[in-house]
PDB file of C-alpha atoms in Angstrom:
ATOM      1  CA  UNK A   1      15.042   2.748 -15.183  1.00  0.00           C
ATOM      2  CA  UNK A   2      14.211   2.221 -18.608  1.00  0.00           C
ATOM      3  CA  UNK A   3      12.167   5.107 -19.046  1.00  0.00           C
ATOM      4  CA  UNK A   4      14.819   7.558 -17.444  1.00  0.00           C
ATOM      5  CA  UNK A   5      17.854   5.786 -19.629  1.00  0.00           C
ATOM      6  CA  UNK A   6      15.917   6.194 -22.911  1.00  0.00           C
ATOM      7  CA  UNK A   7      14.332   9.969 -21.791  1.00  0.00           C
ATOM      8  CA  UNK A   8      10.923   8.369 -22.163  1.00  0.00           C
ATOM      9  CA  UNK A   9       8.563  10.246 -20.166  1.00  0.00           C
ATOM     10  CA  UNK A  10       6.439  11.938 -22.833  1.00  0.00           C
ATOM     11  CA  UNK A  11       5.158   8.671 -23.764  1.00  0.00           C
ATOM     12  CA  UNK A  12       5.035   6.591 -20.534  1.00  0.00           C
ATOM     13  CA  UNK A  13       1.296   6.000 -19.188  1.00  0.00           C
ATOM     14  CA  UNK A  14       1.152   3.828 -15.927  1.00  0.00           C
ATOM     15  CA  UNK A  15      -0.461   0.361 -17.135  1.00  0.00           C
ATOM     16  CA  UNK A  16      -1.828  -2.298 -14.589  1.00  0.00           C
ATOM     17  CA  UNK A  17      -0.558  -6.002 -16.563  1.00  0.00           C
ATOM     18  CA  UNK A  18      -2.366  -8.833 -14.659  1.00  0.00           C
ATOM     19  CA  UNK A  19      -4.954  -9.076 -11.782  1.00  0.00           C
ATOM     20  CA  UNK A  20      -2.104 -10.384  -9.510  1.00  0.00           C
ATOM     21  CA  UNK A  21      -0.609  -7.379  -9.134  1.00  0.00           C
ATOM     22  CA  UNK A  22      -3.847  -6.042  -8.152  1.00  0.00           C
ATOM     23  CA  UNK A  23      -5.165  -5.796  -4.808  1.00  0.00           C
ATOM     24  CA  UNK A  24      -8.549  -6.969  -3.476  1.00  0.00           C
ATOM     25  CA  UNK A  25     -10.300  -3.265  -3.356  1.00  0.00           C
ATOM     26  CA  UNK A  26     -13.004  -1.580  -4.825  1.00  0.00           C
ATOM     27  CA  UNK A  27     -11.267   1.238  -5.478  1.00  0.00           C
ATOM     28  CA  UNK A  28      -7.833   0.662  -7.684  1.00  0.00           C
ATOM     29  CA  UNK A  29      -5.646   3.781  -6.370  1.00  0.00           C
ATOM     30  CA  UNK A  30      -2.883   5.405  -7.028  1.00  0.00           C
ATOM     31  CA  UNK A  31      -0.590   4.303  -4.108  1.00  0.00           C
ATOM     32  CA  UNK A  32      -2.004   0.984  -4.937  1.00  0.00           C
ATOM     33  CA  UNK A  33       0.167   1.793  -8.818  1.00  0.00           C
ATOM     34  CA  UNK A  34       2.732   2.445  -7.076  1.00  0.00           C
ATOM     35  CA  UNK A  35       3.596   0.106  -4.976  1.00  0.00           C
ATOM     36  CA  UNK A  36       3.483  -2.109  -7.866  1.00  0.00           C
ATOM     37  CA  UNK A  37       6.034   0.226  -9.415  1.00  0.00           C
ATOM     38  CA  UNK A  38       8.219   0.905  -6.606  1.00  0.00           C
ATOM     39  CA  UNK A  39       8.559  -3.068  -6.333  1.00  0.00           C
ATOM     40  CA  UNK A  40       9.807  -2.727  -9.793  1.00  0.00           C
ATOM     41  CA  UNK A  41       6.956  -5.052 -11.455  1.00  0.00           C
ATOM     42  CA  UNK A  42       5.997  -3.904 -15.131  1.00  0.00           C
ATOM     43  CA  UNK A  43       3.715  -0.986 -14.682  1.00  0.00           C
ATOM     44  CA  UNK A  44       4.623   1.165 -17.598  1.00  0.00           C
ATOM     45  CA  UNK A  45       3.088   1.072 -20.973  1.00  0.00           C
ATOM     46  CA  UNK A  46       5.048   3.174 -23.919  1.00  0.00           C
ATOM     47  CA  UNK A  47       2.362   4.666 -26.389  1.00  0.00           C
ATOM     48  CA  UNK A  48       4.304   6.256 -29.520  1.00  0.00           C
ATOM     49  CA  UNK A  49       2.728   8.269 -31.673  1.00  0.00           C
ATOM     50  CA  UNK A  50       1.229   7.027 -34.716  1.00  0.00           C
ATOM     51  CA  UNK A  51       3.979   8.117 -37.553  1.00  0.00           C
ATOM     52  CA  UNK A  52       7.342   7.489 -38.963  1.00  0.00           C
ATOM     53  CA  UNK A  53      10.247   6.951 -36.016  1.00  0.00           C
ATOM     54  CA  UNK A  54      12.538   8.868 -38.139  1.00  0.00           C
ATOM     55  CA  UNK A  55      10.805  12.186 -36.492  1.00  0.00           C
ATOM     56  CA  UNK A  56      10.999  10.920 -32.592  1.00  0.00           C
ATOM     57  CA  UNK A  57      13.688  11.801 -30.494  1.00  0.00           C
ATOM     58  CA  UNK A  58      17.027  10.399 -30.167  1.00  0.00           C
ATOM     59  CA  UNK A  59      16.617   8.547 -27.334  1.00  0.00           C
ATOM     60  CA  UNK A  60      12.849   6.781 -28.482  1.00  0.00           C
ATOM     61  CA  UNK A  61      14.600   5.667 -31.857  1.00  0.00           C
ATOM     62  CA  UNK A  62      17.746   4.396 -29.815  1.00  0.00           C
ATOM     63  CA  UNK A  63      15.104   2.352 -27.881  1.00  0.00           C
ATOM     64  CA  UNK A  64      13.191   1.292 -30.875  1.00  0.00           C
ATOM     65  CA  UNK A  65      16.608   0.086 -32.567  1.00  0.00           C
ATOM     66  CA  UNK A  66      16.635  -2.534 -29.087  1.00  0.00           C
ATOM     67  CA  UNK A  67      13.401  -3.753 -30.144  1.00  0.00           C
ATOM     68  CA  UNK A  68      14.597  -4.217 -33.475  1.00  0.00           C
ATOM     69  CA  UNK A  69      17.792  -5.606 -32.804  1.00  0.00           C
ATOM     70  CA  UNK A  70      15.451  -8.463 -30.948  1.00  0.00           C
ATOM     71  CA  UNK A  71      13.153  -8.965 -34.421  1.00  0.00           C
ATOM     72  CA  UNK A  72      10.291  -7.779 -32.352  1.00  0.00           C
ATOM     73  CA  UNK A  73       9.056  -5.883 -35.270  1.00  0.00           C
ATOM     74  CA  UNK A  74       8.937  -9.024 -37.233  1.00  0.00           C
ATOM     75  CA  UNK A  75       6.115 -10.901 -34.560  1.00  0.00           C
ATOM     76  CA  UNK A  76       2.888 -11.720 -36.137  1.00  0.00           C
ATOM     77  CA  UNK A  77       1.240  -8.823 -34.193  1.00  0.00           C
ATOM     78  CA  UNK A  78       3.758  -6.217 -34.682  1.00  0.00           C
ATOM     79  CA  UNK A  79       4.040  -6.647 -38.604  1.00  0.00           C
ATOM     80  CA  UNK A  80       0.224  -6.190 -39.497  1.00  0.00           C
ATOM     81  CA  UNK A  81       0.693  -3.068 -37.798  1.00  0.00           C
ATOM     82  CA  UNK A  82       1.256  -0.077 -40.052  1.00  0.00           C
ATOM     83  CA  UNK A  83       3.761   0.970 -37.388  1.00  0.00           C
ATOM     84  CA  UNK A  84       4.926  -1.887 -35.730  1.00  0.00           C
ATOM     85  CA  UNK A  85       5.147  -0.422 -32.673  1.00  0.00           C
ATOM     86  CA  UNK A  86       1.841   1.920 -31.912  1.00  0.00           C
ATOM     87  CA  UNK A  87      -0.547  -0.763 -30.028  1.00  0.00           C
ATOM     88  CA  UNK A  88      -3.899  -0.271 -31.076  1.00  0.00           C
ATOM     89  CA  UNK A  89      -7.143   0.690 -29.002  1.00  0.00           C
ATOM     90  CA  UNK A  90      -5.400   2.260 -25.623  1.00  0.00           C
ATOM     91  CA  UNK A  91      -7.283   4.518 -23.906  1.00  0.00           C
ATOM     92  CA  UNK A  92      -8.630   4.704 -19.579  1.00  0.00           C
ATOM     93  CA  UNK A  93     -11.830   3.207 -18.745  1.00  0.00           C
ATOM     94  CA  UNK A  94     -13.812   4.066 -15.692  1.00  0.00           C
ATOM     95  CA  UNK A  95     -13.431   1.013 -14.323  1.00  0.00           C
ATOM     96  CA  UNK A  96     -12.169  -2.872 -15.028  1.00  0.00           C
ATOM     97  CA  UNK A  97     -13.121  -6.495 -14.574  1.00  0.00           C
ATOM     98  CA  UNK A  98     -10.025  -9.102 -14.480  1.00  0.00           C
ATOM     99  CA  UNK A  99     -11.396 -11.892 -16.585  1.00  0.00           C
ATOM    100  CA  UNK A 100      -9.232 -14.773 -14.337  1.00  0.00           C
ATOM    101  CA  UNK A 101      -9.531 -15.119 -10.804  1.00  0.00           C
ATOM    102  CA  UNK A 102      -8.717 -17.388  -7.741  1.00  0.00           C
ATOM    103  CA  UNK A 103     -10.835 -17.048  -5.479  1.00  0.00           C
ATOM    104  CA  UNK A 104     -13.682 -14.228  -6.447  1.00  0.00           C
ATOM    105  CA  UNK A 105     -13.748 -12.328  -9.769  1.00  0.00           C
ATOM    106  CA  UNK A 106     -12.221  -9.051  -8.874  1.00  0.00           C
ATOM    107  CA  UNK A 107     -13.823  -5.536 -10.042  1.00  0.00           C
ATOM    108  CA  UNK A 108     -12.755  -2.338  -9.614  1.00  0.00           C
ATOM    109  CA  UNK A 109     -13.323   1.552  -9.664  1.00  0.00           C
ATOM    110  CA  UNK A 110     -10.049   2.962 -12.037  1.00  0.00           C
ATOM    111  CA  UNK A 111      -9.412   5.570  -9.360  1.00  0.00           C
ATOM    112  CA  UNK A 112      -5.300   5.322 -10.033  1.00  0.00           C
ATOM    113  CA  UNK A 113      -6.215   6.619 -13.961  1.00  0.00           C
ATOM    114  CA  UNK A 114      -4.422   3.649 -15.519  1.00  0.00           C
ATOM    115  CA  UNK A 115      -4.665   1.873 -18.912  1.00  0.00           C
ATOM    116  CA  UNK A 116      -4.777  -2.189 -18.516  1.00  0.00           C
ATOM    117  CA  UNK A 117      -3.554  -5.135 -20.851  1.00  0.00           C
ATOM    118  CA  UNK A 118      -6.172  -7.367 -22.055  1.00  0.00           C
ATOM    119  CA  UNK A 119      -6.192  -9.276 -19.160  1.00  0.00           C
ATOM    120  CA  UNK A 120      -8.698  -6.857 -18.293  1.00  0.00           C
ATOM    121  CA  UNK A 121     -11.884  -6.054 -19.473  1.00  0.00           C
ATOM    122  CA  UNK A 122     -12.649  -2.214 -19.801  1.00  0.00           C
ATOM    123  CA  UNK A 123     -16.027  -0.967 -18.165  1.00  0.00           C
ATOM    124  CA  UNK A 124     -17.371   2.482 -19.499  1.00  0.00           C
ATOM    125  CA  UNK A 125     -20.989   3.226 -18.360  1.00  0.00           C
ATOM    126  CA  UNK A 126     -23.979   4.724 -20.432  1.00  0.00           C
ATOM    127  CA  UNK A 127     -25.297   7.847 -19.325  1.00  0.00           C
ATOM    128  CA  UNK A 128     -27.015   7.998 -16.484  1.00  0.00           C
ATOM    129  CA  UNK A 129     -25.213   5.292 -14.625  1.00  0.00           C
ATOM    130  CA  UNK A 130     -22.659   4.981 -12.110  1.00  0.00           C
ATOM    131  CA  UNK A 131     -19.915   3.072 -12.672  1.00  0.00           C
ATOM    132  CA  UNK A 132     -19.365   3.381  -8.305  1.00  0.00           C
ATOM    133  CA  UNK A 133     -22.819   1.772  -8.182  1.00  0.00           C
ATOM    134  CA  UNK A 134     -22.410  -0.925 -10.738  1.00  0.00           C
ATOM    135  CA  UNK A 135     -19.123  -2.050  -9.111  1.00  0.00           C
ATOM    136  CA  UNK A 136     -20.709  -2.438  -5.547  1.00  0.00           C
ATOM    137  CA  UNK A 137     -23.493  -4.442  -7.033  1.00  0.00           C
ATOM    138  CA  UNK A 138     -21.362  -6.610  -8.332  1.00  0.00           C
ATOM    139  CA  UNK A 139     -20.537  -8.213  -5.136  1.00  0.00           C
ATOM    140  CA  UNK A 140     -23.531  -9.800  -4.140  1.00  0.00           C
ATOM    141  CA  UNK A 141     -24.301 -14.247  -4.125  1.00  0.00           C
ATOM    142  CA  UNK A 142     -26.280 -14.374  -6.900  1.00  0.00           C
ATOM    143  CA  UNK A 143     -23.794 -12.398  -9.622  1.00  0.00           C
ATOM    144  CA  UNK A 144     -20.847 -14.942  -8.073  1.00  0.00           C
ATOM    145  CA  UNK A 145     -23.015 -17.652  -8.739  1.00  0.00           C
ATOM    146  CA  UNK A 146     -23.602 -16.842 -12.784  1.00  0.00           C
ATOM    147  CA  UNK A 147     -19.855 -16.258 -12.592  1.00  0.00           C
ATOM    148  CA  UNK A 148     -19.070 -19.604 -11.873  1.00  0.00           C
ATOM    149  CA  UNK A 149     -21.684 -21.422 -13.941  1.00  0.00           C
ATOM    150  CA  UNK A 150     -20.792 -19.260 -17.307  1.00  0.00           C
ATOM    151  CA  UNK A 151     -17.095 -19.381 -16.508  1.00  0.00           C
ATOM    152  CA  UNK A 152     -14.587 -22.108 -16.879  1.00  0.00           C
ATOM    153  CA  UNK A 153     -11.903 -23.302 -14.638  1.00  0.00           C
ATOM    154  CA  UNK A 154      -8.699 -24.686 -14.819  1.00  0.00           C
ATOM    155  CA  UNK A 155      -5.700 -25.900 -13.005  1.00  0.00           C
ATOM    156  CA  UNK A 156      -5.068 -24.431  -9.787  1.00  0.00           C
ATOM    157  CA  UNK A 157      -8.579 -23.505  -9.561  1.00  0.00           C
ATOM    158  CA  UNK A 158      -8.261 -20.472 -11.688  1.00  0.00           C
ATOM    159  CA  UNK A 159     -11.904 -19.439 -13.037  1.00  0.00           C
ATOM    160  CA  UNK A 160     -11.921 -16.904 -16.410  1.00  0.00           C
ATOM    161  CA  UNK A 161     -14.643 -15.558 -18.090  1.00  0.00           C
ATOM    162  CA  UNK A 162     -14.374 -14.938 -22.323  1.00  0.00           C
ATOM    163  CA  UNK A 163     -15.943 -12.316 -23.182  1.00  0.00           C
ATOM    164  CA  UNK A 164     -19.465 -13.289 -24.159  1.00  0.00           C
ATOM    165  CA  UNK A 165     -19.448 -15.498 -20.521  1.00  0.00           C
ATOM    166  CA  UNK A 166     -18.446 -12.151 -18.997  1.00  0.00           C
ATOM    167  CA  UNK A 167     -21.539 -10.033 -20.928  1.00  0.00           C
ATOM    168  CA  UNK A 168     -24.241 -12.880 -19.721  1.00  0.00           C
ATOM    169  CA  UNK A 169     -23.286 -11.853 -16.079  1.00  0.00           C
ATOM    170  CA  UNK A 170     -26.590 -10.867 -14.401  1.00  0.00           C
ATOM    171  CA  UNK A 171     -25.787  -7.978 -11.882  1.00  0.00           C
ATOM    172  CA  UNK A 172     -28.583  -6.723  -9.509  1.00  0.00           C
ATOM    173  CA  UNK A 173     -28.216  -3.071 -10.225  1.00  0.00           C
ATOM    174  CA  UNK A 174     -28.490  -0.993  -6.552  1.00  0.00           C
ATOM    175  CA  UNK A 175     -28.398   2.799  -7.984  1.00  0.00           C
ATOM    176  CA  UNK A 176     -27.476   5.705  -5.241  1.00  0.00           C
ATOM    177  CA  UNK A 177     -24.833   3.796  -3.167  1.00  0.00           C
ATOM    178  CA  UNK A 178     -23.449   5.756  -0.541  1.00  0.00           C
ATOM    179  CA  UNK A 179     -19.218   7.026  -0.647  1.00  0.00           C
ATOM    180  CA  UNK A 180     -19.513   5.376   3.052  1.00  0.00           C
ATOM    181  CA  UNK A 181     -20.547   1.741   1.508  1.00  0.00           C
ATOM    182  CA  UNK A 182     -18.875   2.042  -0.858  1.00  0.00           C
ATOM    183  CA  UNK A 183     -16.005   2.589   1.782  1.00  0.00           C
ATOM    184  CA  UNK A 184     -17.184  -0.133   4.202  1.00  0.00           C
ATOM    185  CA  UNK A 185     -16.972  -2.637   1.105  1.00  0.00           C
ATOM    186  CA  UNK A 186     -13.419  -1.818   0.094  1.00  0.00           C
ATOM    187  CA  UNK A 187     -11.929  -1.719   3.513  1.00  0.00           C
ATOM    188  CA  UNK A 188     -13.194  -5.431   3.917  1.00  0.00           C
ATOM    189  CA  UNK A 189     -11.699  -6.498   0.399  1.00  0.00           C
ATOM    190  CA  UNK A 190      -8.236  -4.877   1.809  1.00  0.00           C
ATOM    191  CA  UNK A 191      -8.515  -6.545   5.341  1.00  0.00           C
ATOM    192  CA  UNK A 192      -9.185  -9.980   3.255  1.00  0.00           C
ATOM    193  CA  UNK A 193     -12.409 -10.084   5.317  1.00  0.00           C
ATOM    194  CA  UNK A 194     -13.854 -13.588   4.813  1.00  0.00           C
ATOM    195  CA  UNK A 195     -16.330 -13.738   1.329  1.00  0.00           C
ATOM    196  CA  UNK A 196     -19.245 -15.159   4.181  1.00  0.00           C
ATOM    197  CA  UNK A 197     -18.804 -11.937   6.032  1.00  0.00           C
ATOM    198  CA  UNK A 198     -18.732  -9.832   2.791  1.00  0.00           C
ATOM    199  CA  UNK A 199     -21.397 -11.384   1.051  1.00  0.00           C
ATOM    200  CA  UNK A 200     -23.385 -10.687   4.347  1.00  0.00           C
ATOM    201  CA  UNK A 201     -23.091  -7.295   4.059  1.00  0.00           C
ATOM    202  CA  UNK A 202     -23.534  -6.608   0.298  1.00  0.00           C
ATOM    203  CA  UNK A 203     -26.426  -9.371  -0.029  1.00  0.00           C
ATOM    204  CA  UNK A 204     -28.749  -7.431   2.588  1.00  0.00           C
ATOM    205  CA  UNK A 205     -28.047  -4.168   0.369  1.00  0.00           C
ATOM    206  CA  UNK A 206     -28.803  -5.868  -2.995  1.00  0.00           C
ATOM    207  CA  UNK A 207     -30.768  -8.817  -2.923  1.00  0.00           C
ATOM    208  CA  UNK A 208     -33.167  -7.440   0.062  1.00  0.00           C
ATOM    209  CA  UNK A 209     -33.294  -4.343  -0.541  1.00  0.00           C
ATOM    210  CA  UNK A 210     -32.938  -3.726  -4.248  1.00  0.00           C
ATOM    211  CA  UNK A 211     -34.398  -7.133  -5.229  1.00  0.00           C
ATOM    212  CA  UNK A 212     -37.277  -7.965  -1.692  1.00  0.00           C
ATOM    213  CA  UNK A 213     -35.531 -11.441  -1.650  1.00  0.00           C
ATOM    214  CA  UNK A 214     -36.563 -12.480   2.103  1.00  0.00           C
ATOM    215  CA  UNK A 215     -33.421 -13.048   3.935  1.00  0.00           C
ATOM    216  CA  UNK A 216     -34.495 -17.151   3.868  1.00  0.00           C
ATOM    217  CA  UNK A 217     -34.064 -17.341   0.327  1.00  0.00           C
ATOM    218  CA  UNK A 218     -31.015 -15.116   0.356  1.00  0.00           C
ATOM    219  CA  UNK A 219     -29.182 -17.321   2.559  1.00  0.00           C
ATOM    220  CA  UNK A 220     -30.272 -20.002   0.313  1.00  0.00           C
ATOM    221  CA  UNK A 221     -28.668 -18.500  -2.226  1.00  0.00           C
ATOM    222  CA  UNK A 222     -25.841 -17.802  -0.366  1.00  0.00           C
ATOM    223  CA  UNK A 223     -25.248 -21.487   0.339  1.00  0.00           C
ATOM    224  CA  UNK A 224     -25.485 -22.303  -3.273  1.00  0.00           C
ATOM    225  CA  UNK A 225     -22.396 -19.870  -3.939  1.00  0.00           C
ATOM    226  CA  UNK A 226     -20.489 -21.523  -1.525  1.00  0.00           C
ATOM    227  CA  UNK A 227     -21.065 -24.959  -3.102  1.00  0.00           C
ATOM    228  CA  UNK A 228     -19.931 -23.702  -6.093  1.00  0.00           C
ATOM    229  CA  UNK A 229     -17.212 -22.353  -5.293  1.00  0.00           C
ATOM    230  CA  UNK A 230     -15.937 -24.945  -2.782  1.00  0.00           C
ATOM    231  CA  UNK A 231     -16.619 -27.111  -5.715  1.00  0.00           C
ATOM    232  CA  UNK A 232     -14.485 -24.962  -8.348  1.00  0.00           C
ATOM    233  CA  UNK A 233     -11.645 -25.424  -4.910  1.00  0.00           C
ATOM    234  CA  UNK A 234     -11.686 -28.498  -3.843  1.00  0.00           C
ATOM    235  CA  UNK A 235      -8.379 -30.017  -3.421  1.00  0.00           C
ATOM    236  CA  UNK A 236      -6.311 -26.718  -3.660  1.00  0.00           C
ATOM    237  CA  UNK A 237      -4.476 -25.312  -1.005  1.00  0.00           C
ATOM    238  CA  UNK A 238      -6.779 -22.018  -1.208  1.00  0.00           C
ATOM    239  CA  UNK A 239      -9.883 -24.335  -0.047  1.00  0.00           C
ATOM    240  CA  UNK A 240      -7.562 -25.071   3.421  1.00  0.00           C
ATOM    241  CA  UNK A 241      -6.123 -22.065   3.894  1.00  0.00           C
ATOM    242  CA  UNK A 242      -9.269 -19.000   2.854  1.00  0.00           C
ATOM    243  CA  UNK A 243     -12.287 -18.284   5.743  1.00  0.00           C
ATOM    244  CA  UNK A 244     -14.391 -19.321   2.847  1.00  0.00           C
ATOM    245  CA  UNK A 245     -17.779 -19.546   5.256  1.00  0.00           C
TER     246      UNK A 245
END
């Protein structure tokens, strides 16, 4: 509504704000966005252009005059900007990690072409990787479990990951995955399959296959995650209510 009252358009990007609005999926879409912005959540992100205002339209320095009006130019932030209201460093990575979870970290394929806040972090792959085949791997046992011994939790059970925690994350790489596992994996993220029945699936791929971890010492490290994490849950409503095994 905003964006229509203030003729906005030209500098409107679709934004995804915080991990709860996200689904569990591998694949971020598009209808995914917009559901979130049909339900009216904030899912727009206004990028002005890096200059004087006293060149935009009427409508962007009618807006801008709002923002003023509310001394939002004078927030530590906005005033060591040279404009105080072009946000630095935007641009659409390939894919994203959401550095605080509930239950299991969530990362995702940027399929819906959005920009995130930095709840986020932004994933852009070298050359000669896939950023399809680094987001499978990353469900496996043995990544959750260096997720929750590098991360930190707090009240309500919610584990985050700084940055450097995030960047020691070991990942199994498992190049060449297939558009129909990759398929399989995000339908059971959608259908809140439980994490046992997940982790089934994903662990034979990666730490079998990929790795030649006997299936005795993956289920060993299976059973590890789960102490973690019923650890990192215990006394929480999520713990009663999740198929965690």
């Amino acid at each position: 509504d905003t964006v229509k009252e203030f003729r906005l358009q030209k500098i409107a990007q679709p934004i995804l704000q915080k991990s709860s609005l996200m689904p569990h999926t591998l694949n971020y879409l598009k209808s995914d966005y917009n559901k979130t912005l049909n339900a009216g959540k904030p899912s727009i992100l206004l990028t002005f252009e890096n200059k004087d205002s006293a060149s935009f339209s009427k409508g962007v320095k009618t807006y801008l005059k709002k923002g003023e009006d509310s001394k939002l130019h004078k927030r530590y932030k906005c005033k060591l900007r040279e404009h105080w209201y072009v946000i630095p460093s935007v641009w659409k990575s390939e894919g994203f990690f959401s550095k605080r979870s509930n239950l299991i970290p969530k990362m995702a394929l940027n399929k819906a072409n959005v920009v995130v806040t930095d709840a986020f972090y932004r994933i852009r792959m070298k050359d000669g990787n896939k950023i399809s085949d680094l987001v499978f791997s990353f469900y496996n046992s043995l990544t959750l479990i260096f997720a929750e011994l590098e991360g930190r939790y707090y009240g309500g059970s919610v584990l985050e990951l700084t940055p450097n925690e995030y960047k020691n994350l070991s990942i199994p790489y498992c190049p060449d995955v297939s558009t129909a596992q990759l398929n399989k994996l995000d339908s059971m993220l959608r259908d809140r399959a439980s994490i046992s029945n997940i982790l089934t699936y994903t662990d034979q791929l990666i730490l079998n296959k990929q790795l030649g971890l006997s299936k005795q010492k993956t289920a060993r490290i299976k059973k590890i995650y789960f102490k973690l994490l019923r650890r990192r849950l215990k006394g929480t409503q999520l713990n009663k209510t999740i198929n965690l095994g």
